[in-house]
């Protein structure tokens, strides 16, 4: 399971220009069954993604393909989580103990 923080970078003012492509990229992440939750970081700092069901290499490649990342609108920082306890609705993300 991964948590990625997309923090606005130097080219942040170009966000409107690439927003449609970024939203299409997000939609593909959901369609592929990888993204669980996507949202904005408060205080207009960027965004965050909760994801699963993909290898780290494949996930890193997916993040690198985000138009916001490609265009320098955001920088991405990903953390890998090894979930051991969840609410029942998230049991599917747990790894074997």
Tab-separated table of N, CA and C in Angstrom:
chain	number	residue	atom	x	y	z
A	1	UNK	N	0.859	-1.167	0.000
A	1	UNK	CA	0.000	0.000	0.000
A	1	UNK	C	0.906	1.232	0.000
A	2	UNK	N	0.458	2.271	-0.699
A	2	UNK	CA	1.274	3.473	-0.837
A	2	UNK	C	0.481	4.721	-0.475
A	3	UNK	N	1.200	5.693	0.074
A	3	UNK	CA	0.684	7.041	0.244
A	3	UNK	C	1.650	7.948	-0.488
A	4	UNK	N	1.119	8.745	-1.406
A	4	UNK	CA	1.939	9.680	-2.155
A	4	UNK	C	1.446	11.093	-1.899
A	5	UNK	N	2.389	11.968	-1.579
A	5	UNK	CA	2.099	13.388	-1.425
A	5	UNK	C	2.602	14.102	-2.667
A	6	UNK	N	1.709	14.838	-3.316
A	6	UNK	CA	2.051	15.632	-4.492
A	6	UNK	C	2.063	17.092	-4.048
A	7	UNK	N	3.247	17.606	-3.804
A	7	UNK	CA	3.370	18.980	-3.289
A	7	UNK	C	3.678	19.937	-4.432
A	8	UNK	N	2.987	21.066	-4.417
A	8	UNK	CA	3.207	22.047	-5.466
A	8	UNK	C	4.677	22.434	-5.545
A	9	UNK	N	5.139	22.621	-6.780
A	9	UNK	CA	6.540	22.936	-7.054
A	9	UNK	C	6.628	24.277	-7.791
A	10	UNK	N	7.802	24.551	-8.345
A	10	UNK	CA	8.062	25.834	-8.990
A	10	UNK	C	7.080	26.166	-10.102
A	11	UNK	N	6.618	25.179	-10.842
A	11	UNK	CA	5.737	25.414	-11.983
A	11	UNK	C	4.258	25.334	-11.596
A	12	UNK	N	3.942	25.560	-10.357
A	12	UNK	CA	2.575	25.416	-9.840
A	12	UNK	C	1.574	26.276	-10.594
A	13	UNK	N	1.989	27.427	-11.093
A	13	UNK	CA	1.070	28.314	-11.806
A	13	UNK	C	0.570	27.706	-13.113
A	14	UNK	N	1.231	26.651	-13.596
A	14	UNK	CA	0.803	25.972	-14.818
A	14	UNK	C	-0.263	24.909	-14.543
A	15	UNK	N	-0.666	24.734	-13.293
A	15	UNK	CA	-1.639	23.695	-12.944
A	15	UNK	C	-2.915	23.762	-13.794
A	16	UNK	N	-3.515	24.928	-14.005
A	16	UNK	CA	-4.747	24.945	-14.816
A	16	UNK	C	-4.542	24.395	-16.231
A	17	UNK	N	-3.386	24.638	-16.796
A	17	UNK	CA	-3.090	24.179	-18.153
A	17	UNK	C	-3.076	22.651	-18.260
A	18	UNK	N	-2.662	21.974	-17.192
A	18	UNK	CA	-2.508	20.521	-17.208
A	18	UNK	C	-3.553	19.793	-16.361
A	19	UNK	N	-4.539	20.536	-15.833
A	19	UNK	CA	-5.532	19.941	-14.931
A	19	UNK	C	-6.345	18.844	-15.611
A	20	UNK	N	-6.785	19.043	-16.840
A	20	UNK	CA	-7.596	18.025	-17.523
A	20	UNK	C	-6.805	16.734	-17.683
A	21	UNK	N	-5.550	16.838	-18.105
A	21	UNK	CA	-4.710	15.647	-18.272
A	21	UNK	C	-4.442	14.975	-16.925
A	22	UNK	N	-4.222	15.773	-15.892
A	22	UNK	CA	-4.000	15.241	-14.543
A	22	UNK	C	-5.247	14.486	-14.077
A	23	UNK	N	-6.438	15.057	-14.316
A	23	UNK	CA	-7.678	14.389	-13.911
A	23	UNK	C	-7.909	13.108	-14.700
A	24	UNK	N	-7.550	13.084	-15.972
A	24	UNK	CA	-7.634	11.849	-16.756
A	24	UNK	C	-6.692	10.791	-16.181
A	25	UNK	N	-5.498	11.202	-15.804
A	25	UNK	CA	-4.519	10.299	-15.193
A	25	UNK	C	-5.081	9.724	-13.889
A	26	UNK	N	-5.699	10.563	-13.072
A	26	UNK	CA	-6.324	10.093	-11.829
A	26	UNK	C	-7.429	9.076	-12.153
A	27	UNK	N	-8.269	9.394	-13.122
A	27	UNK	CA	-9.341	8.484	-13.513
A	27	UNK	C	-8.812	7.125	-13.934
A	28	UNK	N	-7.681	7.113	-14.639
A	28	UNK	CA	-7.082	5.846	-15.055
A	28	UNK	C	-6.596	5.052	-13.844
A	29	UNK	N	-6.056	5.734	-12.848
A	29	UNK	CA	-5.627	5.055	-11.624
A	29	UNK	C	-6.769	4.355	-10.923
A	30	UNK	N	-7.943	4.992	-10.911
A	30	UNK	CA	-9.135	4.359	-10.339
A	30	UNK	C	-9.621	3.223	-11.233
A	31	UNK	N	-9.643	3.453	-12.531
A	31	UNK	CA	-10.107	2.418	-13.475
A	31	UNK	C	-9.230	1.169	-13.398
A	32	UNK	N	-7.946	1.355	-13.155
A	32	UNK	CA	-7.015	0.226	-13.041
A	32	UNK	C	-7.099	-0.474	-11.691
A	33	UNK	N	-7.893	0.056	-10.756
A	33	UNK	CA	-8.039	-0.552	-9.438
A	33	UNK	C	-6.871	-0.304	-8.515
A	34	UNK	N	-6.077	0.710	-8.803
A	34	UNK	CA	-4.886	1.008	-8.002
A	34	UNK	C	-5.172	2.108	-6.975
A	35	UNK	N	-5.836	3.180	-7.383
A	35	UNK	CA	-6.105	4.287	-6.470
A	35	UNK	C	-7.307	3.965	-5.597
A	36	UNK	N	-7.160	4.212	-4.302
A	36	UNK	CA	-8.249	4.037	-3.338
A	36	UNK	C	-8.879	5.370	-2.960
A	37	UNK	N	-8.052	6.413	-2.902
A	37	UNK	CA	-8.509	7.722	-2.464
A	37	UNK	C	-7.543	8.766	-3.020
A	38	UNK	N	-8.089	9.859	-3.530
A	38	UNK	CA	-7.294	10.979	-4.020
A	38	UNK	C	-7.944	12.238	-3.492
A	39	UNK	N	-7.135	13.168	-3.009
A	39	UNK	CA	-7.702	14.412	-2.506
A	39	UNK	C	-6.659	15.510	-2.402
A	40	UNK	N	-7.132	16.681	-2.052
A	40	UNK	CA	-6.269	17.853	-1.926
A	40	UNK	C	-5.665	17.937	-0.537
A	41	UNK	N	-4.420	18.385	-0.484
A	41	UNK	CA	-3.802	18.730	0.791
A	41	UNK	C	-4.328	20.111	1.159
A	42	UNK	N	-4.745	20.263	2.377
A	42	UNK	CA	-5.324	21.530	2.796
A	42	UNK	C	-4.290	22.655	2.777
A	43	UNK	N	-4.816	23.826	2.711
A	43	UNK	CA	-4.034	25.054	2.560
A	43	UNK	C	-3.404	25.116	1.172
A	44	UNK	N	-4.079	24.489	0.184
A	44	UNK	CA	-3.641	24.532	-1.219
A	44	UNK	C	-2.172	24.140	-1.377
A	45	UNK	N	-1.791	23.051	-0.695
A	45	UNK	CA	-0.397	22.610	-0.729
A	45	UNK	C	-0.131	21.554	-1.798
A	46	UNK	N	-1.183	21.013	-2.414
A	46	UNK	CA	-1.014	19.956	-3.410
A	46	UNK	C	-2.070	18.894	-3.218
A	47	UNK	N	-1.672	17.629	-3.380
A	47	UNK	CA	-2.628	16.540	-3.262
A	47	UNK	C	-2.017	15.312	-2.625
A	48	UNK	N	-2.847	14.303	-2.413
A	48	UNK	CA	-2.394	13.044	-1.835
A	48	UNK	C	-3.155	11.896	-2.476
A	49	UNK	N	-2.482	10.748	-2.540
A	49	UNK	CA	-3.055	9.545	-3.140
A	49	UNK	C	-2.832	8.380	-2.195
A	50	UNK	N	-3.856	7.580	-1.974
A	50	UNK	CA	-3.763	6.318	-1.260
A	50	UNK	C	-3.970	5.238	-2.308
A	51	UNK	N	-3.022	4.295	-2.419
A	51	UNK	CA	-3.060	3.315	-3.502
A	51	UNK	C	-2.627	1.940	-3.014
A	52	UNK	N	-2.951	0.927	-3.849
A	52	UNK	CA	-2.551	-0.449	-3.540
A	52	UNK	C	-2.587	-1.277	-4.819
A	53	UNK	N	-2.293	-2.566	-4.701
A	53	UNK	CA	-2.452	-3.556	-5.781
A	53	UNK	C	-1.512	-3.334	-6.952
A	54	UNK	N	-0.324	-2.844	-6.668
A	54	UNK	CA	0.653	-2.634	-7.727
A	54	UNK	C	2.040	-2.729	-7.106
A	55	UNK	N	3.009	-3.242	-7.857
A	55	UNK	CA	4.378	-3.304	-7.344
A	55	UNK	C	4.930	-1.892	-7.178
A	56	UNK	N	5.952	-1.757	-6.381
A	56	UNK	CA	6.549	-0.434	-6.167
A	56	UNK	C	7.076	0.136	-7.479
A	57	UNK	N	7.747	-0.681	-8.281
A	57	UNK	CA	8.283	-0.185	-9.552
A	57	UNK	C	7.168	0.300	-10.472
A	58	UNK	N	6.102	-0.478	-10.579
A	58	UNK	CA	4.977	-0.089	-11.433
A	58	UNK	C	4.307	1.175	-10.901
A	59	UNK	N	4.181	1.256	-9.576
A	59	UNK	CA	3.549	2.435	-8.978
A	59	UNK	C	4.414	3.674	-9.188
A	60	UNK	N	5.717	3.540	-8.999
A	60	UNK	CA	6.614	4.673	-9.224
A	60	UNK	C	6.533	5.147	-10.670
A	61	UNK	N	6.432	4.218	-11.611
A	61	UNK	CA	6.295	4.580	-13.028
A	61	UNK	C	4.968	5.302	-13.263
A	62	UNK	N	3.899	4.836	-12.605
A	62	UNK	CA	2.593	5.489	-12.732
A	62	UNK	C	2.682	6.928	-12.231
A	63	UNK	N	3.270	7.120	-11.068
A	63	UNK	CA	3.397	8.470	-10.498
A	63	UNK	C	4.244	9.360	-11.410
A	64	UNK	N	5.322	8.822	-11.941
A	64	UNK	CA	6.201	9.590	-12.831
A	64	UNK	C	5.483	10.029	-14.101
A	65	UNK	N	4.421	9.314	-14.490
A	65	UNK	CA	3.668	9.639	-15.700
A	65	UNK	C	2.567	10.678	-15.461
A	66	UNK	N	2.327	11.059	-14.217
A	66	UNK	CA	1.332	12.093	-13.920
A	66	UNK	C	1.730	13.373	-14.650
A	67	UNK	N	0.837	13.941	-15.455
A	67	UNK	CA	1.192	15.179	-16.156
A	67	UNK	C	1.669	16.294	-15.223
A	68	UNK	N	1.148	16.351	-14.015
A	68	UNK	CA	1.622	17.362	-13.066
A	68	UNK	C	3.080	17.113	-12.687
A	69	UNK	N	3.463	15.859	-12.549
A	69	UNK	CA	4.858	15.526	-12.232
A	69	UNK	C	5.739	15.820	-13.443
A	70	UNK	N	5.308	15.374	-14.606
A	70	UNK	CA	6.073	15.568	-15.843
A	70	UNK	C	6.340	17.050	-16.086
A	71	UNK	N	5.348	17.896	-15.828
A	71	UNK	CA	5.461	19.328	-16.114
A	71	UNK	C	6.015	20.149	-14.951
A	72	UNK	N	6.402	19.485	-13.859
A	72	UNK	CA	6.985	20.197	-12.724
A	72	UNK	C	5.994	21.021	-11.932
A	73	UNK	N	4.703	20.699	-12.052
A	73	UNK	CA	3.675	21.379	-11.261
A	73	UNK	C	3.754	20.910	-9.813
A	74	UNK	N	4.058	19.621	-9.628
A	74	UNK	CA	4.210	19.042	-8.290
A	74	UNK	C	5.465	18.181	-8.240
A	75	UNK	N	5.932	17.940	-7.037
A	75	UNK	CA	6.925	16.904	-6.791
A	75	UNK	C	6.220	15.806	-6.006
A	76	UNK	N	6.603	14.566	-6.252
A	76	UNK	CA	5.940	13.426	-5.614
A	76	UNK	C	6.852	12.789	-4.582
A	77	UNK	N	6.267	12.467	-3.447
A	77	UNK	CA	6.976	11.769	-2.374
A	77	UNK	C	6.093	10.602	-1.946
A	78	UNK	N	6.587	9.376	-2.144
A	78	UNK	CA	5.798	8.176	-1.873
A	78	UNK	C	6.347	7.416	-0.682
A	79	UNK	N	5.437	6.957	0.156
A	79	UNK	CA	5.764	6.114	1.298
A	79	UNK	C	5.028	4.793	1.127
A	80	UNK	N	5.717	3.705	1.389
A	80	UNK	CA	5.101	2.390	1.335
A	80	UNK	C	4.682	1.989	2.745
A	81	UNK	N	3.466	1.487	2.864
A	81	UNK	CA	2.905	1.089	4.153
A	81	UNK	C	2.663	-0.411	4.136
A	82	UNK	N	2.959	-1.071	5.226
A	82	UNK	CA	2.675	-2.496	5.390
A	82	UNK	C	1.530	-2.608	6.397
A	83	UNK	N	0.270	-2.492	5.929
A	83	UNK	CA	-0.860	-2.452	6.854
A	83	UNK	C	-1.061	-3.786	7.593
A	84	UNK	N	-1.200	-3.700	8.906
A	84	UNK	CA	-1.429	-4.881	9.742
A	84	UNK	C	-2.814	-4.871	10.375
A	85	UNK	N	-3.358	-3.679	10.643
A	85	UNK	CA	-4.695	-3.568	11.221
A	85	UNK	C	-5.471	-2.536	10.428
A	86	UNK	N	-6.731	-2.877	10.137
A	86	UNK	CA	-7.596	-1.959	9.406
A	86	UNK	C	-9.024	-2.092	9.917
A	87	UNK	N	-9.851	-1.156	9.529
A	87	UNK	CA	-11.288	-1.337	9.719
A	87	UNK	C	-11.706	-2.418	8.730
A	88	UNK	N	-12.787	-3.126	8.987
A	88	UNK	CA	-13.187	-4.229	8.091
A	88	UNK	C	-13.284	-3.833	6.613
A	89	UNK	N	-13.715	-2.625	6.322
A	89	UNK	CA	-13.857	-2.207	4.924
A	89	UNK	C	-12.520	-2.166	4.186
A	90	UNK	N	-11.421	-2.100	4.937
A	90	UNK	CA	-10.091	-2.050	4.313
A	90	UNK	C	-9.285	-3.327	4.506
A	91	UNK	N	-9.910	-4.395	4.929
A	91	UNK	CA	-9.197	-5.651	5.137
A	91	UNK	C	-8.449	-6.107	3.883
A	92	UNK	N	-8.951	-5.754	2.710
A	92	UNK	CA	-8.329	-6.195	1.462
A	92	UNK	C	-6.934	-5.640	1.246
A	93	UNK	N	-6.532	-4.588	1.985
A	93	UNK	CA	-5.197	-4.014	1.793
A	93	UNK	C	-4.148	-4.626	2.717
A	94	UNK	N	-4.596	-5.446	3.674
A	94	UNK	CA	-3.647	-6.037	4.630
A	94	UNK	C	-2.731	-7.028	3.945
A	95	UNK	N	-1.478	-7.017	4.408
A	95	UNK	CA	-0.519	-7.991	3.915
A	95	UNK	C	-0.504	-9.189	4.860
A	96	UNK	N	-0.038	-10.289	4.376
A	96	UNK	CA	0.040	-11.501	5.217
A	96	UNK	C	1.006	-11.267	6.365
A	97	UNK	N	0.659	-11.760	7.510
A	97	UNK	CA	1.513	-11.575	8.692
A	97	UNK	C	2.619	-12.601	8.725
